[in-house]
Amino acid sequence: MNDRIIAQLINVSKYYGSGEGRVTALNHVNLSFFRGDIVVLVGLSGSGKSTLLHLLGCIDKQDEGNVIIDGIDTSSMSLEQLANLRLNKIGFVFQSFNLIPVLTAYENVELPLLFKGMDKKSIRQRVDEVLDEVGLLERKHHYPREMSGGQQQRVAIARALVSKPALILADEPTANLDSKTGAGILDLLMSLNKKEHITIVVSSHDSVVLDRIKSVVHISDGKIMVDEIALHNHIA
Amino acid sequence: MNSIKLASIALRNLFRNSRRTLITILVSSAGFAALAIVAGYMDFTFYGLKEMTICRGFTSSGGTGHIQIVKREALQKEERYPLEYGIADNEKIQALIASNKSIKATIPRIEFNGLISNGEKSISFLGMGIDPEKESELMHYWNALDKMSSKTKMDDSSYKKLELTGQNGVLLGEGMAKSLNAETGSSLMLMGTTVDGAVNVVDVTVAGVVKSTMKSIDRYYLVTNIPTAQSLMQTDRVSKIVVVLDKTDNTESITPLVSAAINGSGKPALFTAIPWDQLAEYYHSIRDAYRIIFSFTGIIVVVIVFLSCTNTMLMSTMERVREIGTLKAIGIANPWISLMFLFEGFFIGLMSLIGGMALKIIFSFIINNSGFRMPPPPGMSSTYLLKIYPATEFLPWIALLVMFSTTFSGLLTLLKIRKISIVNSLTHV
Ligand SMILES: Nc1ncnc2c1ncn2[C@@H]1O[C@H](COP(=O)(O)OP(=O)(O)OP(=O)(O)O)[C@@H](O)[C@H]1O
Ligand SMILES: [Mg+2]
């Protein structure tokens, strides 16, 4: 196994429903993501982008094949082990931000660290650091309802980032934002990728995203259109 | 650390949907108050019943007092003739225990039976020979109870009448007086057996007609002076000595002292000191019945509180599916998420205790000042004033029950949380 690979899908399929109405959301996908890369998943609506991110993020189970995260096969992991894996290695950024409404920006970001059992002082340091990184340090005591969509998404990115995950998965992070704000979010993700060498996988319809990120995985009807080796060569 | 945060999230969520929270708290508070009031009512009933047993009793043989002294053999063997196992020198025995400061009075009594006749008609009676002055001590004890309201004072005027009528006066139960067509001043005859087995007759005068505690004994109820009873039976013995203490709670500690004092040391004990609760059959049967009723009420209230809280919790989980999914996606394990709801239940419980206490105090106050009278308990002849006692010794248990049902309903969310699929919840609107 190549230890430059952070995440790998081997012959992965995902189906919804059964019998006549069965939908093949992913069809025998083979795909590798390399450490430090930023990759964009593109494809038409319903092509399987979200499904792929869900499997990669271990919040859903594939019907066939193996998902390997940081060298570990997740197929036979228990729910608790998967939760632990997500807590330590994976950060999510969602289209609709999904902040906890009763918590301030600071508290939202702090949440994963609390459950990792970090001490109070290190938590404070790290949370301030990432809030600063996303440019919201002065807003740390604000509640989600007191912030704009773009700001909320920045908090969400800070939350994904705070536990220094190996992989950040962002499913259409700009879709609920206007193009200018979306561009800012994209800039942030790209700069994090560059500075912290975190692997980021973004799915998007957005032409702004496509124009800026060079590694692109095309997906259509649950199939990958670009060969993974070719993809890597393209980045290299 | 994280539990504190979860508790804080729980609290904030309670305020987020404050109307629903308020309704749940109200239901649980009402549950707490209902149980506390029922407990207070029970406490009142038991207390009243207990002191009533001691002061007036629910049989033809009067109030049990706190301790009764009888000859040991009277408990073990059947008497071949009246008062075979009676107490011969009762004054000496009274003197033996008189020095104890907790003992307020010692009352000799004779229990006897026979026929009473107006010359045309004879009916049987269950009689009690008393010393009216000493017997009044029980009423004085009752009237001095600070927990009893002034409206339930006992009145010793009938004993006074008995005393005034002199040697051969009798007090009759209402039923008996009616049956014999007798009234105060009527002359009647008592017929009974002497200790030698002969039949004896004594002329008596009705000193008064009384209402006894129980309807069923009213027809047989008769009270006379000790000398009258003794002359009927041709004896100088009494059946028992009733001991009145300063307070009922001292019964347990004084009983052995009384027993030791009357029996002296060494030789096999001649006398037995029986505490009142071994003589209180009616009290025990009523108490058992009330306990069952209370347990049922408790179960029903707990079920209502539990269901109402569970409903609230499940509604919250449904509403917050997306939030729960997010927490799961972040990698927070299900039990932690459930702990958050457990805290919500816990806080609802805590607030219900405060609300419940307030409701309880308000309702107790209203009830205690309403002057509402309860219908007579089974077999008894008079109504009584309804009171709710504080029942403080029950409150911790009721609080525990309420806390348990609200908190446990929070724990139940674990079942729901486990079923929530992250992917579905994230697309949930
Ligand atoms: N829960 C589900 N039940 C049934 N079918 C589903 C479910 N989720 C996804 N699908 C189907 O799986 C296929 C892939 O869906 P997916 O959400 O991955 O597409 P997508 O590329 O993310 O689309 P979009 O750009 O609209 O977000 C679609 O045909 C979709 O209808
Ligand atoms: Mg999608």
CSV table of C-alpha atoms and ligand atoms in Angstrom, one decimal, chain A residues 16-17 23-25 43-52 95 171-172 205, chain B residues 423-424, ligand 1:
chain,number,residue,atom,x,y,z
A,16,TYR,CA,-30.6,2.4,-3.2
A,17,GLY,CA,-33.8,0.5,-3.1
A,23,VAL,CA,-30.8,2.8,-8.2
A,24,THR,CA,-27.1,2.3,-8.7
A,25,ALA,CA,-25.6,5.4,-7.0
A,43,GLY,CA,-21.0,15.6,-12.3
A,44,LEU,CA,-24.6,16.2,-13.0
A,45,SER,CA,-27.2,16.2,-10.3
A,46,GLY,CA,-27.8,12.6,-9.2
A,47,SER,CA,-24.5,11.4,-10.6
A,48,GLY,CA,-23.4,10.1,-7.2
A,49,LYS,CA,-21.1,12.9,-5.8
A,50,SER,CA,-22.7,13.1,-2.4
A,51,THR,CA,-22.9,9.3,-2.1
A,52,LEU,CA,-19.2,9.1,-2.8
A,95,GLN,CA,-23.9,22.6,1.9
A,171,ASP,CA,-20.3,18.6,-0.2
A,172,GLU,CA,-21.2,21.6,-2.3
A,205,HIS,CA,-21.6,22.3,-9.7
B,423,VAL,CA,-27.0,10.6,5.6
B,424,ASN,CA,-30.8,10.9,5.8
C,1,LIG,N1,-31.6,8.0,0.2
C,1,LIG,C1,-31.7,7.7,-1.0
C,1,LIG,N2,-32.7,6.8,-1.4
C,1,LIG,C2,-32.8,6.5,-2.7
C,1,LIG,N3,-32.0,7.0,-3.7
C,1,LIG,C3,-31.0,7.8,-3.4
C,1,LIG,C4,-30.8,8.2,-2.0
C,1,LIG,N4,-29.8,9.1,-2.0
C,1,LIG,C5,-29.4,9.2,-3.2
C,1,LIG,N5,-30.1,8.4,-4.1
C,1,LIG,C6,-29.9,8.3,-5.5
C,1,LIG,O1,-28.6,8.0,-5.7
C,1,LIG,C7,-28.1,8.7,-6.9
C,1,LIG,C8,-26.9,9.5,-6.5
C,1,LIG,O2,-27.3,10.5,-5.6
C,1,LIG,P1,-26.3,11.6,-5.0
C,1,LIG,O3,-27.1,12.4,-3.9
C,1,LIG,O4,-25.1,11.0,-4.7
C,1,LIG,O5,-26.1,12.6,-6.3
C,1,LIG,P2,-25.3,14.0,-6.4
C,1,LIG,O6,-24.3,13.8,-7.4
C,1,LIG,O7,-24.9,14.4,-5.0
C,1,LIG,O8,-26.5,14.9,-6.8
C,1,LIG,P3,-26.7,16.5,-6.5
C,1,LIG,O9,-25.7,17.2,-7.4
C,1,LIG,O10,-28.1,16.8,-6.9
C,1,LIG,O11,-26.4,16.6,-5.1
C,1,LIG,C9,-29.3,9.5,-7.4
C,1,LIG,O12,-29.9,8.8,-8.4
C,1,LIG,C10,-30.2,9.6,-6.2
C,1,LIG,O13,-31.6,9.7,-6.6
